[in-house]
PDB file of C-alpha atoms in Angstrom:
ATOM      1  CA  UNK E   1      43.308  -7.509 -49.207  1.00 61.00           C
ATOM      2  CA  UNK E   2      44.247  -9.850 -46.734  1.00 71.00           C
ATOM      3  CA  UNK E   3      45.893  -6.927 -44.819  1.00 79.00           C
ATOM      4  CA  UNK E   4      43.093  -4.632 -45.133  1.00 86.00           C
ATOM      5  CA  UNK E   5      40.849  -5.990 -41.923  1.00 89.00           C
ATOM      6  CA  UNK E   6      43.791  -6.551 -39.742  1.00 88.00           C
ATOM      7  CA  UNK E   7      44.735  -3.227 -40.420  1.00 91.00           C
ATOM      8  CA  UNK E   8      41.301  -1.622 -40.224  1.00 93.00           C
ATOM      9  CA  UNK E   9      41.114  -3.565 -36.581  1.00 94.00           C
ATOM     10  CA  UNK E  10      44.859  -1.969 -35.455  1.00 96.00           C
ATOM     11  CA  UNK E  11      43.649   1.474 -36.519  1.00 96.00           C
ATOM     12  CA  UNK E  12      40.605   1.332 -34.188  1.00 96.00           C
ATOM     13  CA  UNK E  13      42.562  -0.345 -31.578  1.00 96.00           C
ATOM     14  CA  UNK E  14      45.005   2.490 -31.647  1.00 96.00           C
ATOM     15  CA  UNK E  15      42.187   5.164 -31.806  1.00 96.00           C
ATOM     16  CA  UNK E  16      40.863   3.633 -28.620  1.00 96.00           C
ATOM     17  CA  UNK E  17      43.679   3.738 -26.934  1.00 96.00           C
ATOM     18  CA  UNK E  18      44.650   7.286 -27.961  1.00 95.00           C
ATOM     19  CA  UNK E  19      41.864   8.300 -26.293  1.00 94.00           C
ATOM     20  CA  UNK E  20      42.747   6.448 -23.256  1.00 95.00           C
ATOM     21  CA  UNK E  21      46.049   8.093 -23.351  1.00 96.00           C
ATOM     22  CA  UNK E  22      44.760  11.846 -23.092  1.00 93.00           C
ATOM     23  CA  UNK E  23      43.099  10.381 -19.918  1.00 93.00           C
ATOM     24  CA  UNK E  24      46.542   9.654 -18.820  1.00 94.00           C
ATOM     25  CA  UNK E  25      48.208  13.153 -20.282  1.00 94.00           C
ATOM     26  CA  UNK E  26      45.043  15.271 -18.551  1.00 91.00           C
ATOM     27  CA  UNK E  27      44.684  13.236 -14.613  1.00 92.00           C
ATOM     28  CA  UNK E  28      47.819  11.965 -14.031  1.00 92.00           C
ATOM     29  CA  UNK E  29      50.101  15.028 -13.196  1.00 90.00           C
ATOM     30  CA  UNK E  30      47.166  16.302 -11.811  1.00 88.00           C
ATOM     31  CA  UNK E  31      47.453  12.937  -9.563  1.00 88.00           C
ATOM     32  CA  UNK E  32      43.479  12.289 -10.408  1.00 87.00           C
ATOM     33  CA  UNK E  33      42.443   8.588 -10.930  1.00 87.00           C
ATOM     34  CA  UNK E  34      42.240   7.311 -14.489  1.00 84.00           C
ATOM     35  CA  UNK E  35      40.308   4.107 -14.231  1.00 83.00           C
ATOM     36  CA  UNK E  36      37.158   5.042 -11.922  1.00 82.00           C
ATOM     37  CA  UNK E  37      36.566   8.366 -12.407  1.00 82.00           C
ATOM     38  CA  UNK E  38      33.457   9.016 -15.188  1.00 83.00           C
ATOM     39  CA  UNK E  39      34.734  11.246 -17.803  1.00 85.00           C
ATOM     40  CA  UNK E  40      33.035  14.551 -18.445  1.00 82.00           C
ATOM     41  CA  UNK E  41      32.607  17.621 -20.166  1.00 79.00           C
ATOM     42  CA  UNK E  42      35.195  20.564 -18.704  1.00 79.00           C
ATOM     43  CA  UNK E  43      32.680  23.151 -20.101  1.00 81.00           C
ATOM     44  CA  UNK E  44      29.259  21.867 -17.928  1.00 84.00           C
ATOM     45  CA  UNK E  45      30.486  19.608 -15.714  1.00 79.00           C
ATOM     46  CA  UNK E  46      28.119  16.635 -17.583  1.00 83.00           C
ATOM     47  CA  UNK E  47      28.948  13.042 -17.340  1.00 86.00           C
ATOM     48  CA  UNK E  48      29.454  11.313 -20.647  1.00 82.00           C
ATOM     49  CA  UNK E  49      27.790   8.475 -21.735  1.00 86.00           C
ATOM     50  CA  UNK E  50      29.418   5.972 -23.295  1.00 81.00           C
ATOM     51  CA  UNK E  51      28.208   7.159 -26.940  1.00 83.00           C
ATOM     52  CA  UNK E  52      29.712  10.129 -26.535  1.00 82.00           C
ATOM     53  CA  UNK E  53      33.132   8.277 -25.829  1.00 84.00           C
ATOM     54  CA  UNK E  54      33.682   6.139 -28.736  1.00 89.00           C
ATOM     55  CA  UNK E  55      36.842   6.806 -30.394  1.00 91.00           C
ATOM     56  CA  UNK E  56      36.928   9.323 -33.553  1.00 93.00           C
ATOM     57  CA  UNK E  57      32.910   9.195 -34.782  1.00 91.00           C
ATOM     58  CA  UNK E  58      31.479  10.599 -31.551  1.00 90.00           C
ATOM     59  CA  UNK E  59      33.730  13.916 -32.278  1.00 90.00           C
ATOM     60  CA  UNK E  60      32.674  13.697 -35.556  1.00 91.00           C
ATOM     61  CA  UNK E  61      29.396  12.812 -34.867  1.00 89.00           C
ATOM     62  CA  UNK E  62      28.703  16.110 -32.513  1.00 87.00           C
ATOM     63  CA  UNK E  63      30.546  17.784 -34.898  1.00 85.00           C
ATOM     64  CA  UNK E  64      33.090  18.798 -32.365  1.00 85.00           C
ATOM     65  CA  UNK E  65      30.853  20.414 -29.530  1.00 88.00           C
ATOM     66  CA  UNK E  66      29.623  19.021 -26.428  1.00 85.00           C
ATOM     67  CA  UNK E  67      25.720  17.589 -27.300  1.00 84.00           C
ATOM     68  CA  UNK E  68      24.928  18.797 -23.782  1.00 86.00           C
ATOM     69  CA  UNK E  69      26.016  22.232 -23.338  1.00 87.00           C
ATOM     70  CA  UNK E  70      27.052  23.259 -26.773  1.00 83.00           C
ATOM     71  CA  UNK E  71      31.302  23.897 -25.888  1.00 84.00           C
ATOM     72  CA  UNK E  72      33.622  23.446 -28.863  1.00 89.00           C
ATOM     73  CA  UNK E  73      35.939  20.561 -27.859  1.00 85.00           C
ATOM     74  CA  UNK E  74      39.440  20.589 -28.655  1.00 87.00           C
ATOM     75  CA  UNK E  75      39.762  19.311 -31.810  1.00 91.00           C
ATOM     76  CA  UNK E  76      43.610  17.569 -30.168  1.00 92.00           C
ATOM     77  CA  UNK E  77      41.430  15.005 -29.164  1.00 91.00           C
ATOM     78  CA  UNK E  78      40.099  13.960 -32.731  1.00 94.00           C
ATOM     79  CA  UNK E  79      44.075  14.562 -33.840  1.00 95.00           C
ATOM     80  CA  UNK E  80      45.414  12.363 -31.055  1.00 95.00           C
ATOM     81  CA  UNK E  81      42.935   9.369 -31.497  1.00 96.00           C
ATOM     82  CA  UNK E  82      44.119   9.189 -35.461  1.00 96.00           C
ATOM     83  CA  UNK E  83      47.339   9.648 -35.133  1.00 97.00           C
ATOM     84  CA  UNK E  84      47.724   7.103 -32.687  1.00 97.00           C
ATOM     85  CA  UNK E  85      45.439   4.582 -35.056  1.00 97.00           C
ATOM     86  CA  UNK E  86      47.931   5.577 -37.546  1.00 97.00           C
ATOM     87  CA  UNK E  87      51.198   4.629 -35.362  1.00 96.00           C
ATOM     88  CA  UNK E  88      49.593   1.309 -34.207  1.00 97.00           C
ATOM     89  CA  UNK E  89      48.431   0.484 -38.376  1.00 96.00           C
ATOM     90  CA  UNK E  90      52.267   1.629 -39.082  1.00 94.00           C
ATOM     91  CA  UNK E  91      53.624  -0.866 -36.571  1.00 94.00           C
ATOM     92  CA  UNK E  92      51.002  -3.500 -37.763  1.00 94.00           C
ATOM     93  CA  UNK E  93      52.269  -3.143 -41.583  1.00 91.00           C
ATOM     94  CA  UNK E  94      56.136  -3.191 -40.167  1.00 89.00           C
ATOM     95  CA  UNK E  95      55.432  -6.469 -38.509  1.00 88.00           C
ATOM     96  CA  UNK E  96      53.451  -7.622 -41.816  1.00 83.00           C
ATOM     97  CA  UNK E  97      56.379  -7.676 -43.721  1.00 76.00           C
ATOM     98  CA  UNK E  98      58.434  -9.397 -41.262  1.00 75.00           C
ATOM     99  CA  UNK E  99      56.118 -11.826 -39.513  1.00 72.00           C
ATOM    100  CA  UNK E 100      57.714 -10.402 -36.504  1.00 82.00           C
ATOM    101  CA  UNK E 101      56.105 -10.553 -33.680  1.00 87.00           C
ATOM    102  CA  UNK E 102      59.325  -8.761 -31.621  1.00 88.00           C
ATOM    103  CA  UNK E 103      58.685  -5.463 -33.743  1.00 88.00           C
ATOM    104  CA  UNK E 104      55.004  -5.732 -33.441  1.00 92.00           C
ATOM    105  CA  UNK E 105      55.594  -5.374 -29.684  1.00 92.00           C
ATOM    106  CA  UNK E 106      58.068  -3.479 -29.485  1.00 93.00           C
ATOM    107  CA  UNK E 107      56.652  -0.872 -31.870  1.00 94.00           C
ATOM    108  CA  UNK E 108      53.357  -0.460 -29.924  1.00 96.00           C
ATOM    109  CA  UNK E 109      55.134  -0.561 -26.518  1.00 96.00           C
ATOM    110  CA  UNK E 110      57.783   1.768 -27.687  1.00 96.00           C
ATOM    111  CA  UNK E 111      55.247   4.433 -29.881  1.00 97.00           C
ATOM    112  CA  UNK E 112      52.502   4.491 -27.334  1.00 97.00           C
ATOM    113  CA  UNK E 113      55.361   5.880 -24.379  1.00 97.00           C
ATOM    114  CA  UNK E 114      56.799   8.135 -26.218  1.00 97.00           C
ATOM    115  CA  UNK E 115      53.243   9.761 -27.523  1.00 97.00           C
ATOM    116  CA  UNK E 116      52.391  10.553 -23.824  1.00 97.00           C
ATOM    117  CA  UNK E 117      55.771  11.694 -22.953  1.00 97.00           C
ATOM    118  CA  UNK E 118      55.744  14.100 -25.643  1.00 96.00           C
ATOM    119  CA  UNK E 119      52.001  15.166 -25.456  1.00 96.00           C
ATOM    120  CA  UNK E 120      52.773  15.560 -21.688  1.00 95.00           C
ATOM    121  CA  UNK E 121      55.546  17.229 -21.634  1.00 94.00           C
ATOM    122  CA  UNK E 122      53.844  19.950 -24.538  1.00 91.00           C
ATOM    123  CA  UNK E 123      51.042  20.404 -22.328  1.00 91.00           C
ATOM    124  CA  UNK E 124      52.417  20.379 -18.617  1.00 91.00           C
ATOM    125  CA  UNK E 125      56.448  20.689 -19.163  1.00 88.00           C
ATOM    126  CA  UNK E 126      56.525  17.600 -16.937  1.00 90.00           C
ATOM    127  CA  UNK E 127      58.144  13.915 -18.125  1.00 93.00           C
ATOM    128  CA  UNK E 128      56.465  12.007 -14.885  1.00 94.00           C
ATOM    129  CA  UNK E 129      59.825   9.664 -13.927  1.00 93.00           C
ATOM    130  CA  UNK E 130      57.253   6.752 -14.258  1.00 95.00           C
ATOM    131  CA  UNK E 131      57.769   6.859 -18.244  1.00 96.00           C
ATOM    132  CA  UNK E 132      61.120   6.985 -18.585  1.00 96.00           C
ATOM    133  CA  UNK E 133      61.293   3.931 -16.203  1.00 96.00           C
ATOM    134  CA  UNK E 134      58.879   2.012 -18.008  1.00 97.00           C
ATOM    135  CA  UNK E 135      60.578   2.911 -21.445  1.00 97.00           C
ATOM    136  CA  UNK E 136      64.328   1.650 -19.920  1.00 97.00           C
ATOM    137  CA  UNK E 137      62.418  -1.868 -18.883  1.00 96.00           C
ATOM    138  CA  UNK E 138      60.711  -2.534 -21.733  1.00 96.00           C
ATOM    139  CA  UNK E 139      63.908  -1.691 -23.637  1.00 96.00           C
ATOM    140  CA  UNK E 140      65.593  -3.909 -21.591  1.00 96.00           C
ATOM    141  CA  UNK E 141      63.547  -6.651 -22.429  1.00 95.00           C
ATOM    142  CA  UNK E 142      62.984  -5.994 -26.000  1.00 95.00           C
ATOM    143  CA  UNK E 143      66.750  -6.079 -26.068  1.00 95.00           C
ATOM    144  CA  UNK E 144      67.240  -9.100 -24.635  1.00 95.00           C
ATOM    145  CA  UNK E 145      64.850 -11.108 -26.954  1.00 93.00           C
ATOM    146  CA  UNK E 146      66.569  -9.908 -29.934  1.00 91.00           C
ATOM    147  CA  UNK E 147      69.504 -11.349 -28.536  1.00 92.00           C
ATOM    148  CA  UNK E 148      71.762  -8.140 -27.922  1.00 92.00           C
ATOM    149  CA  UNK E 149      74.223  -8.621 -25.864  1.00 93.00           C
ATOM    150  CA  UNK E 150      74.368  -7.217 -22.285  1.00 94.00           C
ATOM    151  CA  UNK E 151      76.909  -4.941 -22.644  1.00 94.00           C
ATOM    152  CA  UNK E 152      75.308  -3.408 -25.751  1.00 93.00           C
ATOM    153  CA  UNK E 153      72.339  -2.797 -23.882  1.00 94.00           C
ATOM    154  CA  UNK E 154      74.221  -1.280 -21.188  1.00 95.00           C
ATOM    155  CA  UNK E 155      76.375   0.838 -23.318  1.00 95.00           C
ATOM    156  CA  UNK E 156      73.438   2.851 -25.025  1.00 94.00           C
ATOM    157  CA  UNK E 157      71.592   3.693 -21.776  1.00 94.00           C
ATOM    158  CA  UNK E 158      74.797   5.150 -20.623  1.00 94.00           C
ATOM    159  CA  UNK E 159      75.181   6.654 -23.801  1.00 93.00           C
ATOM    160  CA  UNK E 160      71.686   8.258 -23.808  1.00 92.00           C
ATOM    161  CA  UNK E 161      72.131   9.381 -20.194  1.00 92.00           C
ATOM    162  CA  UNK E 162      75.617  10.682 -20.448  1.00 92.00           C
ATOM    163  CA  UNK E 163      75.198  12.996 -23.230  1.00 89.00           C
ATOM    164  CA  UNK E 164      72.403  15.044 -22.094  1.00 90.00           C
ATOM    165  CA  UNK E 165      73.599  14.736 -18.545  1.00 89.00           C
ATOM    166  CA  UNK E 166      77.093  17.070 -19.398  1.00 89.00           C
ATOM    167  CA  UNK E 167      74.600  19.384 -21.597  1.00 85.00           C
ATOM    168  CA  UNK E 168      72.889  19.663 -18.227  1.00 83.00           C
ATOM    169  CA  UNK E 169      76.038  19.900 -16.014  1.00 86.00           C
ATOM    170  CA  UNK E 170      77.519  22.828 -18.516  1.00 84.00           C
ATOM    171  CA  UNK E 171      74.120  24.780 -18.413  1.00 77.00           C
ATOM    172  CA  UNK E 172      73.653  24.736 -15.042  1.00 78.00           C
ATOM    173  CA  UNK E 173      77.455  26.094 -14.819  1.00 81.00           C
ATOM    174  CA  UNK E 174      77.293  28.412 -17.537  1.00 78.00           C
ATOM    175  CA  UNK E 175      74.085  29.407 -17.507  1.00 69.00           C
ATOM    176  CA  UNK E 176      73.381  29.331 -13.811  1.00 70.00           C
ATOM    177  CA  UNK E 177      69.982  27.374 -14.428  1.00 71.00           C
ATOM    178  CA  UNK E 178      69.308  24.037 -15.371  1.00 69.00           C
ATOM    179  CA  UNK E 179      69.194  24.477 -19.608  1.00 66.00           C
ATOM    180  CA  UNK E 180      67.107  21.243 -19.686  1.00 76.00           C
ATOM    181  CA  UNK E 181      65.078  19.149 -17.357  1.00 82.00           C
ATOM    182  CA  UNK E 182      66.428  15.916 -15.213  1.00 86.00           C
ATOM    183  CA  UNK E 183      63.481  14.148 -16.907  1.00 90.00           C
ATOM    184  CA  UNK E 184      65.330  14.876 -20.320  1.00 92.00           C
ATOM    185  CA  UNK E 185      68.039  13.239 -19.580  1.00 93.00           C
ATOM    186  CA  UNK E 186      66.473  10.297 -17.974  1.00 95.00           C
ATOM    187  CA  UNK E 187      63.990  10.253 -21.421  1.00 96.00           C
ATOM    188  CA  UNK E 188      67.410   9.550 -23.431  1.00 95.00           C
ATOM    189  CA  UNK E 189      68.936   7.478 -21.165  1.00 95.00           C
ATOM    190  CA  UNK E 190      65.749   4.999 -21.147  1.00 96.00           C
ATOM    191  CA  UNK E 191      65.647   5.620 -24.915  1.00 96.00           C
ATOM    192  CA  UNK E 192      69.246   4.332 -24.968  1.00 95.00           C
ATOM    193  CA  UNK E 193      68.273   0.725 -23.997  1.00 96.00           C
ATOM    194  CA  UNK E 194      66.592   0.102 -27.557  1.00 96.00           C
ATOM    195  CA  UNK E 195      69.000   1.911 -29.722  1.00 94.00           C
ATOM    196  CA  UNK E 196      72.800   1.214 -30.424  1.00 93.00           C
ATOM    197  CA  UNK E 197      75.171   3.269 -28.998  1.00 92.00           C
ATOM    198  CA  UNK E 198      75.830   4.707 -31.860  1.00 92.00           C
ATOM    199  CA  UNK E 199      72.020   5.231 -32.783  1.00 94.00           C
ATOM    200  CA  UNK E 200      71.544   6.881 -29.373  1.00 94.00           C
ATOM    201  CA  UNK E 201      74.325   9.710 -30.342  1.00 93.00           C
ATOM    202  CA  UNK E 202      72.405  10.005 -33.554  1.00 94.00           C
ATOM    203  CA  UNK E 203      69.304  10.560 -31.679  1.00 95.00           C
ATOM    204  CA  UNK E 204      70.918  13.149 -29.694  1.00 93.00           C
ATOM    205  CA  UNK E 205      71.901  15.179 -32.525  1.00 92.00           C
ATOM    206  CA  UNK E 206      68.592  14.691 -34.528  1.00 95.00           C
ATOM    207  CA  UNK E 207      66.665  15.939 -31.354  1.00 95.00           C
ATOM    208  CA  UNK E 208      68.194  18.978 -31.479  1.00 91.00           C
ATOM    209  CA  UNK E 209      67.100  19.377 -35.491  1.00 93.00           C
ATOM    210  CA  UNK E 210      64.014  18.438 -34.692  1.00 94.00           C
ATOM    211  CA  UNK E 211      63.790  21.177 -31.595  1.00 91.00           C
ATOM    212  CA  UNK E 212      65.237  23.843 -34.187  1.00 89.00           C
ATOM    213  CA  UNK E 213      61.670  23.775 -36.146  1.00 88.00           C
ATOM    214  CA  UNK E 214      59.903  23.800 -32.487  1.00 84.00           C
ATOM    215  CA  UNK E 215      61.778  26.401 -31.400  1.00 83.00           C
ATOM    216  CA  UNK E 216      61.008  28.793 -34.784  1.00 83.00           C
ATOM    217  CA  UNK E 217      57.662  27.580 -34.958  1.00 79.00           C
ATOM    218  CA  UNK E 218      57.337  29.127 -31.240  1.00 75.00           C
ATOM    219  CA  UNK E 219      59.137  31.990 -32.279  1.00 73.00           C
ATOM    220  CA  UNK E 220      56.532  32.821 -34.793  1.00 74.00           C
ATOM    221  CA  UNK E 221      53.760  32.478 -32.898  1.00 70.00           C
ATOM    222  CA  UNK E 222      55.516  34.632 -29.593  1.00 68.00           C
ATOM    223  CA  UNK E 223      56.994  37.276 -31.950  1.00 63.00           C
ATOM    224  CA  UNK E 224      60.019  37.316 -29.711  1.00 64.00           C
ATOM    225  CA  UNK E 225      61.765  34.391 -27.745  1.00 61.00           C
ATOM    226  CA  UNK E 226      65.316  34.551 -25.827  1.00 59.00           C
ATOM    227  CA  UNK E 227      67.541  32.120 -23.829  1.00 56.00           C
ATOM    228  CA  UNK E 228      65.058  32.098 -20.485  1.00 62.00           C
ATOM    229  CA  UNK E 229      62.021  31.135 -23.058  1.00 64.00           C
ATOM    230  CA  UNK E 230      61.099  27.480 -21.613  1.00 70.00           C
ATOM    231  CA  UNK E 231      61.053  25.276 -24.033  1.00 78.00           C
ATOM    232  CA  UNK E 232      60.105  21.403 -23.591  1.00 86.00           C
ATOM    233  CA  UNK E 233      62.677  19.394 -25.259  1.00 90.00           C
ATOM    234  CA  UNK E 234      60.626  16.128 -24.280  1.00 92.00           C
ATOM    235  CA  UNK E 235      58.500  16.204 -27.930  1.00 94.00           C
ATOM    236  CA  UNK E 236      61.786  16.886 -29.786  1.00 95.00           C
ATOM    237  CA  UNK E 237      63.468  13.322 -28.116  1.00 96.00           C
ATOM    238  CA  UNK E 238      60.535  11.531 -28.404  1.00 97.00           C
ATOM    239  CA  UNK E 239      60.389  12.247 -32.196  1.00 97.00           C
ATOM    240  CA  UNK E 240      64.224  11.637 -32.778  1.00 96.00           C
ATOM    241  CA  UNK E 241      63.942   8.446 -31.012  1.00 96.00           C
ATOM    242  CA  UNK E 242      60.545   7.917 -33.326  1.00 96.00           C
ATOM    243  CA  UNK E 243      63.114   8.281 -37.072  1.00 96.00           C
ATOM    244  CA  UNK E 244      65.948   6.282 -35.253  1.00 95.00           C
ATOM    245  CA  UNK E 245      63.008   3.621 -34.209  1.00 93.00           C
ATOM    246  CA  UNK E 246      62.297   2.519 -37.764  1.00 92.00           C
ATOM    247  CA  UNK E 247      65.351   4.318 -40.036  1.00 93.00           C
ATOM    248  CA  UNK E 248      68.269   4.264 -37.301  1.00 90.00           C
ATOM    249  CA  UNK E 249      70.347   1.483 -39.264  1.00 90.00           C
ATOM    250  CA  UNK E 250      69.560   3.434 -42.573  1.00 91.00           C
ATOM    251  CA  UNK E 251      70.925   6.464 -41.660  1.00 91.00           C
ATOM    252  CA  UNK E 252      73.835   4.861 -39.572  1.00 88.00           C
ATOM    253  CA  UNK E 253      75.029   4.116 -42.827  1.00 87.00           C
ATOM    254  CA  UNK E 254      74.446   7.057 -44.342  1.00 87.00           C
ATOM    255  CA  UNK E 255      76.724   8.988 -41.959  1.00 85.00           C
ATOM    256  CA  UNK E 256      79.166   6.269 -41.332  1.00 78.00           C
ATOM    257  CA  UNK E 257      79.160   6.157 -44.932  1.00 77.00           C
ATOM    258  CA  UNK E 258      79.904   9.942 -45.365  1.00 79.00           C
ATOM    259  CA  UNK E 259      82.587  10.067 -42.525  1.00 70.00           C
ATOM    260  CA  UNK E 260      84.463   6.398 -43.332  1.00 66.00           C
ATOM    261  CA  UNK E 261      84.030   6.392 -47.488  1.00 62.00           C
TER     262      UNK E 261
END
């Protein structure tokens, strides 16, 4: 019980804040201002009020339409605003069983960046180089307080950055187009700084599993995809680096366990 209300206060908090972060995922590649500007409905143009704005029951409450002009809303929004609640109430109970405030931090820094990477990349096919930036420094720092050494640190940037930056180099020469974005590689490279070196080429690997069920869940709903059929691989990292996040020394040794028995 003594979790329950702490929990119960993490999952609104992370509601809220999901629904501050499809501001960010719908004005900011558009370069529109996220703070000031009123929020309103894209159907009628009509300002919200600040009932119609509170996180989860309002959709619920209008039972997904606008109260003003009657357009279905996207239910994403409902989706987005829970699952966040539920990433912030996962990192809660993580730090509940540690009494570590590190993870706690780290957890919520490290889940909330990666949910607007991959929602923006999804929608727009865009990683804004802001993200990636902010995910390297807060890496950085996390790193630091858990004592890691320098080099470590170092080493798994490089790691991230290096691997998807030869995929690029060999599509662009093979291919004659770039086979992935700049942005990917910079998304691994600033996921690097948390992970292991070792961890990071785990990720790599793992984000190309977890693009193989994108990729045939697109190719259901197209019919028919090829090799020019964009693709954003952002989603794909930002899960892989998700698993590695809270199993990555678990399934290091699993497979260091299956290649050194």
């Amino acid at each position: 019980m003594a979790l329950v209300l702490p929990g119960i206060w993490f999952f609104l908090l992370g509601a809220a804040m999901g629904s501050f972060f499809n501001v960010l995922v719908d004005r900011l590649p558009e370069g529109r201002d996220c703070i000031s500007e009123r929020s309103a409905c894209s159907s009628c143009g009509t300002q919200l009020r600040w009932y119609d704005l509170i996180p989860i029951f309002s959709f619920l409450i209008v039972k997904g339409k606008c109260r003003y002009c009657g357009a279905k809303l996207s239910a994403w929004y409902l989706v987005s605003e829970i699952t966040v609640g539920l990433l912030y109430t996962g990192a809660f109970l993580r730090y509940s069983a540690s009494a570590d405030l590190v993870t706690l931090f780290a957890d919520i820094v490290l889940w909330s960046l990666l949910f607007i990477v991959a929602v923006m990349d999804w929608k727009t096919g865009m990683i804004m180089d802001i993200f990636p930036i902010l995910i390297a420094a807060a890496g950085i720092v996390v790193s630091l307080i858990r004592q890691r050494s320098i080099l470590s640190i170092l080493l798994g940037g490089v790691a991230g950055a290096a691997l998807f930056g030869i995929l690029y180099l060999l599509a662009k020469l093979i291919l004659k187009r770039e086979g992935l974005g700049l942005g990917d590689v910079f998304l691994l490279g600033a996921v690097g700084f948390w992970l292991p070196a070792v961890q990071v080429i785990i990720t790599s690997f793992l984000t190309a599993y977890v693009a193989l069920v994108f990729i045939l869940i697109k190719a259901v709903q197209m019919k028919k995809i090829g090799l020019k059929t964009e693709f954003p691989l952002g989603p794909s990292i930002c899960i892989a680096a998700f698993i590695m996040c809270i199993f990555g020394e678990r399934i290091s040794r699993f497979i260091t366990g299956i290649l050194l028995p």
